[in-house]
Amino acid sequence: MSKYYDLNDILVEDEVVSTVFHHKANGVGYLDPGSEDDNVEKGAVVELPLWLAQDLSRRKIIQVNLPPCFGAKVRKEVQADPACVNLRSKCPYFYEMGCKLADITGDPSLGGFLLSTLRGRYRDILCKALTSTITSTPKFMTLLTQEETHLFEAGRDSMRTFQKWRLQGPQLERAPILGRKRR
Amino acid sequence: MYGRSGAELVRELTFDDHQIRRFNHDLFNKVLGEIQEHYYQVSKIMTLLQEENPSGQIMHVDGNYSGALIHHQSLLRNKRCLLSYLYNRAQRIQRLRWQLGAVLPEDVRDLLHPSEKEFLKSYSDILGSYMTTVDLDLTVDATPPKDPYIKIRVLQHIGEVLLGDQTTSLSRNSIHFMKRTEAEPLISQGLVEEFNG
């Protein structure tokens, strides 16, 4: 409940996973584009957003398949060189989603895989965050997931604040909302 | 359906971290409409269930049960998106009060929903009355000052201002030496800037 208002948590749960229905569901034909009446049949394979899949799988109505971004192919790629894999294109909320999926699918190896991925990528992110120039967005940002982007920005901003403190620049600034219009 | 519009509404807030955009009436009302639709569907299925099974006890999972559940969850999801949208906007509005003072510039005010304006006013009143009680302006000196006085340069013509016990004319590009607590609100409103030169 602590994350009820959390914007990112809401967006993580908007990601889609493929699921298999164990029971028939009436009146929800809009979920399954292939259904002919207004129902989803037993055994149908349907793409559901994570928020719905979480609850339904807890009640054993559906079974969640592990999305391809956590599959064997990606795991091999990550093992080869974690820092170079473009995780953003695979799943923008790789870690958060992985944590939630580990819960639902009960895959015992998923947690360890996420940890080793982050461990492999963290050093590079931290190094680049602390040395990056102020304004330009480095090219490698396009490889990062949302969570990693936050880490990167936190590192870059703390470095920037430190520099500002050391150089004793102006400490009072105008409110950011007014920054749009120039005088 | 699917809670897509709700997520879109929430996504809008993540584009810029601290800015306020115009209240998105269209999308907000669309999500409200979806909630109505899901509610209608749930009640329809519930009536069916009641007819089939007057005791009201659910003995096993069947099509109607899971259908109602899906609609119910969608409804809750949409509710969460709407509340989160309002809550996060309210947080930003509170921050504006600290940065810009009790009166917002006209173009910022225009972005707010009428009830958000009301919220800002009540929040501002509470904060104001608290600061009067403790006799301290909490919005200044957020960073510890090294010197009680500060040199500033005026960016826009302001005119005659009462500083301390005398009036000073703040005209464009003039440089003044004034109390930090008095300069701070002017800086955050973008009227003057700190001058180090």
mmCIF file of C-alpha atoms in Angstrom:
data_model
loop_
_atom_site.group_PDB
_atom_site.id
_atom_site.type_symbol
_atom_site.label_atom_id
_atom_site.label_comp_id
_atom_site.label_asym_id
_atom_site.label_seq_id
_atom_site.Cartn_x
_atom_site.Cartn_y
_atom_site.Cartn_z
ATOM 1 C CA MET A 1 0.000 0.000 0.000
ATOM 2 C CA SER A 2 2.959 2.282 0.555
ATOM 3 C CA LYS A 3 3.332 2.682 -3.179
ATOM 4 C CA TYR A 4 -0.336 3.411 -3.848
ATOM 5 C CA TYR A 5 0.344 6.882 -5.235
ATOM 6 C CA ASP A 6 3.712 6.031 -6.747
ATOM 7 C CA LEU A 7 3.734 7.052 -10.423
ATOM 8 C CA ASN A 8 6.405 4.592 -11.484
ATOM 9 C CA ASP A 9 4.796 1.709 -9.664
ATOM 10 C CA ILE A 10 1.578 2.372 -11.576
ATOM 11 C CA LEU A 11 3.429 2.423 -14.871
ATOM 12 C CA VAL A 12 5.317 -0.803 -14.095
ATOM 13 C CA GLU A 13 2.000 -2.524 -13.610
ATOM 14 C CA ASP A 14 0.824 -1.281 -16.989
ATOM 15 C CA GLU A 15 3.318 -3.539 -18.766
ATOM 16 C CA VAL A 16 1.756 -6.459 -20.593
ATOM 17 C CA VAL A 17 2.335 -10.157 -19.908
ATOM 18 C CA SER A 18 0.999 -13.175 -21.716
ATOM 19 C CA THR A 19 -1.333 -15.342 -19.653
ATOM 20 C CA VAL A 20 -3.386 -18.523 -19.994
ATOM 21 C CA PHE A 21 -6.927 -18.588 -18.624
ATOM 22 C CA HIS A 22 -7.712 -21.624 -16.449
ATOM 23 C CA HIS A 23 -11.353 -20.613 -16.129
ATOM 24 C CA LYS A 24 -13.921 -19.037 -18.368
ATOM 25 C CA ALA A 25 -14.639 -15.346 -17.806
ATOM 26 C CA ASN A 26 -17.939 -13.781 -18.870
ATOM 27 C CA GLY A 27 -18.525 -10.254 -20.050
ATOM 28 C CA VAL A 28 -14.893 -9.338 -20.651
ATOM 29 C CA GLY A 29 -14.578 -10.061 -24.372
ATOM 30 C CA TYR A 30 -12.633 -6.845 -24.875
ATOM 31 C CA LEU A 31 -9.598 -8.489 -23.284
ATOM 32 C CA ASP A 32 -9.291 -11.088 -26.022
ATOM 33 C CA PRO A 33 -9.448 -9.744 -29.581
ATOM 34 C CA GLY A 34 -9.911 -13.305 -30.877
ATOM 35 C CA SER A 35 -13.079 -14.110 -28.930
ATOM 36 C CA GLU A 36 -16.319 -14.276 -30.826
ATOM 37 C CA ASP A 37 -18.818 -13.586 -28.073
ATOM 38 C CA ASP A 38 -18.332 -11.365 -25.056
ATOM 39 C CA ASN A 39 -16.474 -14.055 -23.090
ATOM 40 C CA VAL A 40 -12.928 -15.303 -22.679
ATOM 41 C CA GLU A 41 -12.854 -19.089 -23.000
ATOM 42 C CA LYS A 42 -10.973 -21.525 -20.806
ATOM 43 C CA GLY A 43 -7.474 -22.128 -22.151
ATOM 44 C CA ALA A 44 -7.370 -18.866 -24.127
ATOM 45 C CA VAL A 45 -4.008 -17.117 -24.319
ATOM 46 C CA VAL A 46 -4.527 -13.430 -23.557
ATOM 47 C CA GLU A 47 -2.206 -10.475 -23.057
ATOM 48 C CA LEU A 48 -3.048 -8.837 -19.743
ATOM 49 C CA PRO A 49 -1.543 -5.833 -18.000
ATOM 50 C CA LEU A 50 0.422 -6.783 -14.912
ATOM 51 C CA TRP A 51 -2.002 -5.248 -12.411
ATOM 52 C CA LEU A 52 -4.760 -7.539 -13.591
ATOM 53 C CA ALA A 53 -2.533 -10.583 -13.953
ATOM 54 C CA GLN A 54 -1.248 -10.200 -10.382
ATOM 55 C CA ASP A 55 -4.653 -10.486 -8.813
ATOM 56 C CA LEU A 56 -6.040 -13.146 -11.119
ATOM 57 C CA SER A 57 -3.057 -15.434 -10.765
ATOM 58 C CA ARG A 58 -3.237 -15.128 -7.001
ATOM 59 C CA ARG A 59 -6.769 -16.512 -7.287
ATOM 60 C CA LYS A 60 -5.577 -19.261 -9.637
ATOM 61 C CA ILE A 61 -7.818 -18.069 -12.476
ATOM 62 C CA ILE A 62 -4.930 -17.568 -14.856
ATOM 63 C CA GLN A 63 -1.351 -18.695 -15.234
ATOM 64 C CA VAL A 64 1.314 -16.144 -16.141
ATOM 65 C CA ASN A 65 3.985 -16.988 -18.706
ATOM 66 C CA LEU A 66 7.390 -15.471 -18.252
ATOM 67 C CA PRO A 67 7.809 -12.707 -20.881
ATOM 68 C CA PRO A 68 10.602 -13.164 -23.430
ATOM 69 C CA CYS A 69 12.696 -10.384 -21.858
ATOM 70 C CA PHE A 70 13.425 -12.738 -18.953
ATOM 71 C CA GLY A 71 13.839 -15.774 -21.198
ATOM 72 C CA ALA A 72 16.889 -17.912 -21.902
ATOM 73 C CA LYS A 73 18.061 -15.878 -24.889
ATOM 74 C CA VAL A 74 18.246 -12.618 -22.975
ATOM 75 C CA ARG A 75 19.877 -14.347 -20.014
ATOM 76 C CA LYS A 76 22.668 -15.566 -22.263
ATOM 77 C CA GLU A 77 23.138 -12.114 -23.736
ATOM 78 C CA VAL A 78 23.337 -10.573 -20.292
ATOM 79 C CA GLN A 79 25.777 -13.201 -19.112
ATOM 80 C CA ALA A 80 28.064 -12.414 -22.028
ATOM 81 C CA ASP A 81 28.324 -8.692 -21.260
ATOM 82 C CA PRO A 82 25.762 -7.086 -18.951
ATOM 83 C CA ALA A 83 26.735 -3.494 -19.677
ATOM 84 C CA CYS A 84 26.123 -3.623 -23.423
ATOM 85 C CA VAL A 85 22.632 -5.111 -23.513
ATOM 86 C CA ASN A 86 19.853 -2.722 -24.466
ATOM 87 C CA LEU A 87 17.429 -3.555 -21.669
ATOM 88 C CA ARG A 88 15.235 -0.514 -22.282
ATOM 89 C CA SER A 89 14.015 -1.831 -25.606
ATOM 90 C CA LYS A 90 13.236 -5.191 -24.006
ATOM 91 C CA CYS A 91 11.392 -3.893 -20.970
ATOM 92 C CA PRO A 92 11.599 -0.308 -19.643
ATOM 93 C CA TYR A 93 10.972 -1.437 -16.054
ATOM 94 C CA PHE A 94 13.162 -4.520 -16.137
ATOM 95 C CA TYR A 95 13.961 -4.854 -12.428
ATOM 96 C CA GLU A 96 10.663 -3.791 -10.881
ATOM 97 C CA MET A 97 8.747 -5.976 -13.241
ATOM 98 C CA GLY A 98 11.109 -8.864 -12.639
ATOM 99 C CA CYS A 99 10.549 -8.610 -8.890
ATOM 100 C CA LYS A 100 6.793 -8.691 -9.325
ATOM 101 C CA LEU A 101 6.965 -11.565 -11.793
ATOM 102 C CA ALA A 102 9.242 -13.614 -9.534
ATOM 103 C CA ASP A 103 6.389 -13.463 -7.049
ATOM 104 C CA ILE A 104 3.663 -14.534 -9.469
ATOM 105 C CA THR A 105 5.421 -17.095 -11.612
ATOM 106 C CA GLY A 106 7.414 -18.651 -8.786
ATOM 107 C CA ASP A 107 10.504 -18.901 -10.982
ATOM 108 C CA PRO A 108 13.332 -19.509 -8.465
ATOM 109 C CA SER A 109 16.162 -18.361 -10.742
ATOM 110 C CA LEU A 110 14.662 -14.988 -11.670
ATOM 111 C CA GLY A 111 15.706 -13.127 -8.526
ATOM 112 C CA GLY A 112 19.318 -14.195 -8.828
ATOM 113 C CA PHE A 113 19.342 -13.257 -12.494
ATOM 114 C CA LEU A 114 18.086 -9.729 -11.757
ATOM 115 C CA LEU A 115 20.692 -9.255 -9.058
ATOM 116 C CA SER A 116 23.575 -10.400 -11.221
ATOM 117 C CA THR A 117 22.354 -8.182 -14.064
ATOM 118 C CA LEU A 118 22.300 -5.103 -11.883
ATOM 119 C CA ARG A 119 25.651 -6.010 -10.364
ATOM 120 C CA GLY A 120 27.150 -6.282 -13.825
ATOM 121 C CA ARG A 121 25.756 -2.957 -15.000
ATOM 122 C CA TYR A 122 25.999 -0.830 -11.864
ATOM 123 C CA ARG A 123 29.724 -0.105 -11.996
ATOM 124 C CA ASP A 124 29.492 1.281 -15.489
ATOM 125 C CA ILE A 125 26.474 3.450 -14.699
ATOM 126 C CA LEU A 126 28.055 4.876 -11.568
ATOM 127 C CA CYS A 127 31.316 5.600 -13.340
ATOM 128 C CA LYS A 128 29.590 7.407 -16.184
ATOM 129 C CA ALA A 129 27.220 9.296 -13.896
ATOM 130 C CA LEU A 130 30.049 10.767 -11.866
ATOM 131 C CA THR A 131 32.104 11.846 -14.856
ATOM 132 C CA SER A 132 29.379 12.969 -17.270
ATOM 133 C CA THR A 133 29.287 16.557 -18.494
ATOM 134 C CA ILE A 134 26.526 18.772 -17.243
ATOM 135 C CA THR A 135 24.139 19.197 -20.143
ATOM 136 C CA SER A 136 24.596 16.523 -22.788
ATOM 137 C CA THR A 137 22.746 13.243 -22.494
ATOM 138 C CA PRO A 138 25.211 10.462 -23.212
ATOM 139 C CA LYS A 139 24.409 7.987 -25.917
ATOM 140 C CA PHE A 140 24.476 5.012 -23.612
ATOM 141 C CA MET A 141 21.387 6.341 -21.775
ATOM 142 C CA THR A 142 19.276 4.674 -24.443
ATOM 143 C CA LEU A 143 20.426 1.292 -23.123
ATOM 144 C CA LEU A 144 19.261 1.929 -19.575
ATOM 145 C CA THR A 145 15.980 0.896 -18.015
ATOM 146 C CA GLN A 146 13.921 3.438 -16.090
ATOM 147 C CA GLU A 147 15.346 2.331 -12.757
ATOM 148 C CA GLU A 148 18.893 2.646 -14.055
ATOM 149 C CA THR A 149 18.125 6.079 -15.488
ATOM 150 C CA HIS A 150 17.034 7.182 -12.022
ATOM 151 C CA LEU A 151 20.266 5.838 -10.557
ATOM 152 C CA PHE A 152 22.251 7.636 -13.211
ATOM 153 C CA GLU A 153 20.458 10.935 -12.664
ATOM 154 C CA ALA A 154 20.845 10.675 -8.910
ATOM 155 C CA GLY A 155 24.573 10.164 -9.312
ATOM 156 C CA ARG A 156 24.940 12.983 -11.819
ATOM 157 C CA ASP A 157 22.869 15.416 -9.749
ATOM 158 C CA SER A 158 24.749 14.726 -6.542
ATOM 159 C CA MET A 159 28.016 15.331 -8.389
ATOM 160 C CA ARG A 160 26.620 18.569 -9.789
ATOM 161 C CA THR A 161 25.460 19.747 -6.377
ATOM 162 C CA PHE A 162 28.830 18.892 -4.903
ATOM 163 C CA GLN A 163 30.623 20.942 -7.559
ATOM 164 C CA LYS A 164 28.312 23.853 -6.969
ATOM 165 C CA TRP A 165 28.913 23.711 -3.247
ATOM 166 C CA ARG A 166 32.669 23.563 -3.715
ATOM 167 C CA LEU A 167 32.769 26.482 -6.101
ATOM 168 C CA GLN A 168 30.378 28.531 -3.934
ATOM 169 C CA GLY A 169 28.101 29.462 -6.821
ATOM 170 C CA PRO A 170 24.763 31.216 -6.374
ATOM 171 C CA GLN A 171 22.749 29.369 -3.769
ATOM 172 C CA LEU A 172 19.435 31.047 -4.324
ATOM 173 C CA GLU A 173 17.623 30.249 -7.506
ATOM 174 C CA ARG A 174 14.351 31.152 -9.066
ATOM 175 C CA ALA A 175 11.567 28.606 -8.955
ATOM 176 C CA PRO A 176 11.917 26.006 -11.733
ATOM 177 C CA ILE A 177 8.354 26.556 -12.965
ATOM 178 C CA LEU A 178 9.290 30.027 -14.136
ATOM 179 C CA GLY A 179 12.249 28.677 -16.097
ATOM 180 C CA ARG A 180 10.201 28.221 -19.247
ATOM 181 C CA LYS A 181 9.927 31.861 -20.176
ATOM 182 C CA ARG A 182 13.042 33.871 -20.654
ATOM 183 C CA ARG A 183 13.271 37.476 -19.753
ATOM 184 C CA MET B 1 -10.841 -0.208 -21.196
ATOM 185 C CA TYR B 2 -7.806 -2.054 -19.856
ATOM 186 C CA GLY B 3 -6.936 0.951 -17.703
ATOM 187 C CA ARG B 4 -4.946 2.373 -20.606
ATOM 188 C CA SER B 5 -6.289 5.906 -20.325
ATOM 189 C CA GLY B 6 -5.584 5.911 -16.599
ATOM 190 C CA ALA B 7 -1.978 4.958 -17.192
ATOM 191 C CA GLU B 8 -1.711 7.609 -19.873
ATOM 192 C CA LEU B 9 -2.890 10.203 -17.379
ATOM 193 C CA VAL B 10 -0.251 9.073 -14.887
ATOM 194 C CA ARG B 11 2.450 8.933 -17.552
ATOM 195 C CA GLU B 12 1.792 12.577 -18.325
ATOM 196 C CA LEU B 13 3.114 13.453 -14.867
ATOM 197 C CA THR B 14 6.384 11.591 -15.336
ATOM 198 C CA PHE B 15 7.441 13.568 -18.422
ATOM 199 C CA ASP B 16 8.593 16.495 -16.322
ATOM 200 C CA ASP B 17 9.369 15.965 -12.690
ATOM 201 C CA HIS B 18 8.381 19.178 -11.021
ATOM 202 C CA GLN B 19 6.419 21.180 -13.538
ATOM 203 C CA ILE B 20 2.693 21.584 -13.547
ATOM 204 C CA ARG B 21 0.755 21.082 -16.728
ATOM 205 C CA ARG B 22 -2.769 22.075 -17.541
ATOM 206 C CA PHE B 23 -5.293 19.858 -15.785
ATOM 207 C CA ASN B 24 -6.237 17.188 -18.329
ATOM 208 C CA HIS B 25 -10.023 17.370 -18.157
ATOM 209 C CA ASP B 26 -10.656 15.226 -21.237
ATOM 210 C CA LEU B 27 -8.610 12.245 -20.154
ATOM 211 C CA PHE B 28 -9.765 12.564 -16.556
ATOM 212 C CA ASN B 29 -13.400 12.435 -17.600
ATOM 213 C CA LYS B 30 -12.705 9.575 -19.960
ATOM 214 C CA VAL B 31 -11.312 7.504 -17.082
ATOM 215 C CA LEU B 32 -14.336 8.432 -14.969
ATOM 216 C CA GLY B 33 -16.537 7.204 -17.810
ATOM 217 C CA GLU B 34 -14.664 3.905 -17.872
ATOM 218 C CA ILE B 35 -15.219 3.483 -14.164
ATOM 219 C CA GLN B 36 -18.960 3.981 -14.724
ATOM 220 C CA GLU B 37 -18.917 1.394 -17.462
ATOM 221 C CA HIS B 38 -17.065 -1.162 -15.323
ATOM 222 C CA TYR B 39 -19.452 -0.505 -12.457
ATOM 223 C CA TYR B 40 -22.399 -1.103 -14.737
ATOM 224 C CA GLN B 41 -20.877 -4.387 -15.904
ATOM 225 C CA VAL B 42 -20.147 -5.556 -12.358
ATOM 226 C CA SER B 43 -23.692 -4.871 -11.238
ATOM 227 C CA LYS B 44 -25.054 -6.652 -14.289
ATOM 228 C CA ILE B 45 -23.036 -9.781 -13.529
ATOM 229 C CA MET B 46 -23.855 -9.569 -9.824
ATOM 230 C CA THR B 47 -27.578 -9.546 -10.584
ATOM 231 C CA LEU B 48 -27.099 -12.609 -12.757
ATOM 232 C CA LEU B 49 -25.209 -14.370 -9.970
ATOM 233 C CA GLN B 50 -27.971 -13.557 -7.495
ATOM 234 C CA GLU B 51 -30.609 -15.034 -9.772
ATOM 235 C CA GLU B 52 -28.656 -18.248 -10.311
ATOM 236 C CA ASN B 53 -27.673 -18.601 -6.731
ATOM 237 C CA PRO B 54 -30.033 -16.848 -4.297
ATOM 238 C CA SER B 55 -28.057 -17.806 -1.201
ATOM 239 C CA GLY B 56 -25.266 -15.465 -2.331
ATOM 240 C CA GLN B 57 -22.557 -17.982 -1.514
ATOM 241 C CA ILE B 58 -19.911 -18.511 -4.186
ATOM 242 C CA MET B 59 -19.148 -22.217 -4.186
ATOM 243 C CA HIS B 60 -16.798 -22.479 -7.145
ATOM 244 C CA VAL B 61 -15.013 -20.330 -9.709
ATOM 245 C CA ASP B 62 -17.126 -19.916 -12.820
ATOM 246 C CA GLY B 63 -17.284 -17.546 -15.765
ATOM 247 C CA ASN B 64 -19.417 -14.975 -14.039
ATOM 248 C CA TYR B 65 -17.205 -14.901 -10.984
ATOM 249 C CA SER B 66 -14.019 -14.229 -12.907
ATOM 250 C CA GLY B 67 -15.784 -11.753 -15.196
ATOM 251 C CA ALA B 68 -17.011 -9.713 -12.245
ATOM 252 C CA LEU B 69 -13.574 -9.903 -10.672
ATOM 253 C CA ILE B 70 -11.887 -8.517 -13.776
ATOM 254 C CA HIS B 71 -14.302 -5.609 -13.980
ATOM 255 C CA HIS B 72 -13.918 -4.939 -10.285
ATOM 256 C CA GLN B 73 -10.128 -4.894 -10.524
ATOM 257 C CA SER B 74 -10.252 -2.591 -13.544
ATOM 258 C CA LEU B 75 -12.440 -0.241 -11.578
ATOM 259 C CA LEU B 76 -10.007 -0.193 -8.651
ATOM 260 C CA ARG B 77 -7.092 0.305 -10.997
ATOM 261 C CA ASN B 78 -8.708 3.316 -12.631
ATOM 262 C CA LYS B 79 -9.494 4.740 -9.225
ATOM 263 C CA ARG B 80 -5.851 4.372 -8.240
ATOM 264 C CA CYS B 81 -4.714 6.175 -11.399
ATOM 265 C CA LEU B 82 -7.079 9.094 -10.812
ATOM 266 C CA LEU B 83 -6.188 9.441 -7.131
ATOM 267 C CA SER B 84 -2.506 9.261 -7.889
ATOM 268 C CA TYR B 85 -2.883 11.963 -10.536
ATOM 269 C CA LEU B 86 -4.631 14.276 -8.095
ATOM 270 C CA TYR B 87 -2.297 13.469 -5.214
ATOM 271 C CA ASN B 88 0.884 14.096 -7.161
ATOM 272 C CA ARG B 89 -0.462 17.342 -8.573
ATOM 273 C CA ALA B 90 -1.403 18.447 -5.074
ATOM 274 C CA GLN B 91 2.161 17.734 -3.950
ATOM 275 C CA ARG B 92 3.508 19.936 -6.701
ATOM 276 C CA ILE B 93 1.050 22.685 -5.876
ATOM 277 C CA GLN B 94 2.235 22.630 -2.278
ATOM 278 C CA ARG B 95 5.794 23.005 -3.499
ATOM 279 C CA LEU B 96 4.756 25.998 -5.610
ATOM 280 C CA ARG B 97 3.437 27.712 -2.490
ATOM 281 C CA TRP B 98 6.888 27.437 -0.926
ATOM 282 C CA GLN B 99 8.682 28.620 -4.016
ATOM 283 C CA LEU B 100 6.457 31.371 -5.300
ATOM 284 C CA GLY B 101 4.629 32.616 -2.242
ATOM 285 C CA ALA B 102 0.907 32.895 -1.621
ATOM 286 C CA VAL B 103 0.027 34.541 -4.934
ATOM 287 C CA LEU B 104 0.849 32.582 -8.072
ATOM 288 C CA PRO B 105 1.534 34.279 -11.405
ATOM 289 C CA GLU B 106 -1.502 34.383 -13.679
ATOM 290 C CA ASP B 107 -0.148 31.905 -16.253
ATOM 291 C CA VAL B 108 0.585 29.293 -13.574
ATOM 292 C CA ARG B 109 -2.820 29.755 -11.966
ATOM 293 C CA ASP B 110 -4.505 29.093 -15.275
ATOM 294 C CA LEU B 111 -3.111 25.557 -15.334
ATOM 295 C CA LEU B 112 -4.968 24.533 -12.197
ATOM 296 C CA HIS B 113 -8.376 22.965 -11.772
ATOM 297 C CA PRO B 114 -10.804 25.159 -9.784
ATOM 298 C CA SER B 115 -10.711 22.804 -6.807
ATOM 299 C CA GLU B 116 -6.928 22.791 -6.957
ATOM 300 C CA LYS B 117 -7.005 26.565 -6.650
ATOM 301 C CA GLU B 118 -9.161 26.137 -3.591
ATOM 302 C CA PHE B 119 -6.698 23.593 -2.209
ATOM 303 C CA LEU B 120 -3.824 26.017 -2.763
ATOM 304 C CA LYS B 121 -5.715 28.756 -0.987
ATOM 305 C CA SER B 122 -6.503 26.631 2.064
ATOM 306 C CA TYR B 123 -2.959 25.264 2.177
ATOM 307 C CA SER B 124 -1.583 28.753 1.940
ATOM 308 C CA ASP B 125 -3.897 29.922 4.724
ATOM 309 C CA ILE B 126 -2.819 27.110 7.051
ATOM 310 C CA LEU B 127 0.852 27.721 6.369
ATOM 311 C CA GLY B 128 0.377 31.467 6.766
ATOM 312 C CA SER B 129 -1.428 31.199 10.072
ATOM 313 C CA TYR B 130 1.194 28.769 11.377
ATOM 314 C CA MET B 131 3.995 31.119 10.412
ATOM 315 C CA THR B 132 2.185 33.980 12.119
ATOM 316 C CA THR B 133 1.824 31.911 15.284
ATOM 317 C CA VAL B 134 5.493 31.025 15.472
ATOM 318 C CA ASP B 135 6.413 34.488 14.173
ATOM 319 C CA LEU B 136 8.883 33.197 11.600
ATOM 320 C CA ASP B 137 8.914 33.088 7.821
ATOM 321 C CA LEU B 138 9.652 29.427 7.110
ATOM 322 C CA THR B 139 9.945 29.824 3.352
ATOM 323 C CA VAL B 140 13.224 31.754 3.524
ATOM 324 C CA ASP B 141 16.674 30.510 4.504
ATOM 325 C CA ALA B 142 16.127 27.018 3.200
ATOM 326 C CA THR B 143 19.904 26.839 2.805
ATOM 327 C CA PRO B 144 21.866 28.168 5.793
ATOM 328 C CA PRO B 145 23.088 31.682 4.986
ATOM 329 C CA LYS B 146 26.739 32.645 5.340
ATOM 330 C CA ASP B 147 25.961 36.332 5.497
ATOM 331 C CA PRO B 148 22.726 38.084 6.468
ATOM 332 C CA TYR B 149 23.187 40.527 3.590
ATOM 333 C CA ILE B 150 23.342 39.785 -0.091
ATOM 334 C CA LYS B 151 24.107 41.629 -3.304
ATOM 335 C CA ILE B 152 21.431 41.410 -5.961
ATOM 336 C CA ARG B 153 20.863 42.634 -9.477
ATOM 337 C CA VAL B 154 17.357 43.587 -10.594
ATOM 338 C CA LEU B 155 16.121 41.790 -13.712
ATOM 339 C CA GLN B 156 12.751 43.469 -14.170
ATOM 340 C CA HIS B 157 11.582 46.882 -13.235
ATOM 341 C CA ILE B 158 9.779 46.504 -9.909
ATOM 342 C CA GLY B 159 9.373 50.056 -8.681
ATOM 343 C CA GLU B 160 9.197 51.345 -5.171
ATOM 344 C CA VAL B 161 9.517 48.596 -2.570
ATOM 345 C CA LEU B 162 9.505 48.846 1.187
ATOM 346 C CA LEU B 163 12.717 47.257 2.438
ATOM 347 C CA GLY B 164 13.271 47.311 6.153
ATOM 348 C CA ASP B 165 12.210 50.779 7.241
ATOM 349 C CA GLN B 166 12.809 52.702 4.001
ATOM 350 C CA THR B 167 11.496 52.539 0.463
ATOM 351 C CA THR B 168 13.923 51.730 -2.318
ATOM 352 C CA SER B 169 13.382 52.036 -6.031
ATOM 353 C CA LEU B 170 14.266 48.769 -7.734
ATOM 354 C CA SER B 171 14.759 49.640 -11.380
ATOM 355 C CA ARG B 172 16.111 47.320 -14.037
ATOM 356 C CA ASN B 173 19.796 46.346 -13.900
ATOM 357 C CA SER B 174 20.456 48.280 -10.701
ATOM 358 C CA ILE B 175 22.487 46.548 -8.023
ATOM 359 C CA HIS B 176 21.453 46.567 -4.390
ATOM 360 C CA PHE B 177 22.736 45.350 -1.102
ATOM 361 C CA MET B 178 19.868 44.058 0.957
ATOM 362 C CA LYS B 179 18.809 41.665 3.654
ATOM 363 C CA ARG B 180 18.910 38.080 2.509
ATOM 364 C CA THR B 181 15.466 37.278 3.894
ATOM 365 C CA GLU B 182 13.992 40.093 1.839
ATOM 366 C CA ALA B 183 15.842 39.128 -1.327
ATOM 367 C CA GLU B 184 14.960 35.460 -1.212
ATOM 368 C CA PRO B 185 11.283 35.688 -2.278
ATOM 369 C CA LEU B 186 12.217 38.106 -5.067
ATOM 370 C CA ILE B 187 14.834 35.697 -6.383
ATOM 371 C CA SER B 188 12.548 32.702 -6.400
ATOM 372 C CA GLN B 189 9.941 34.768 -8.244
ATOM 373 C CA GLY B 190 12.588 35.511 -10.862
ATOM 374 C CA LEU B 191 12.471 39.295 -10.428
ATOM 375 C CA VAL B 192 16.069 39.696 -9.259
ATOM 376 C CA GLU B 193 19.171 37.485 -9.273
ATOM 377 C CA GLU B 194 22.017 36.945 -6.882
ATOM 378 C CA PHE B 195 24.969 39.056 -7.980
ATOM 379 C CA ASN B 196 28.513 37.832 -7.539
ATOM 380 C CA GLY B 197 30.846 40.136 -9.313
#
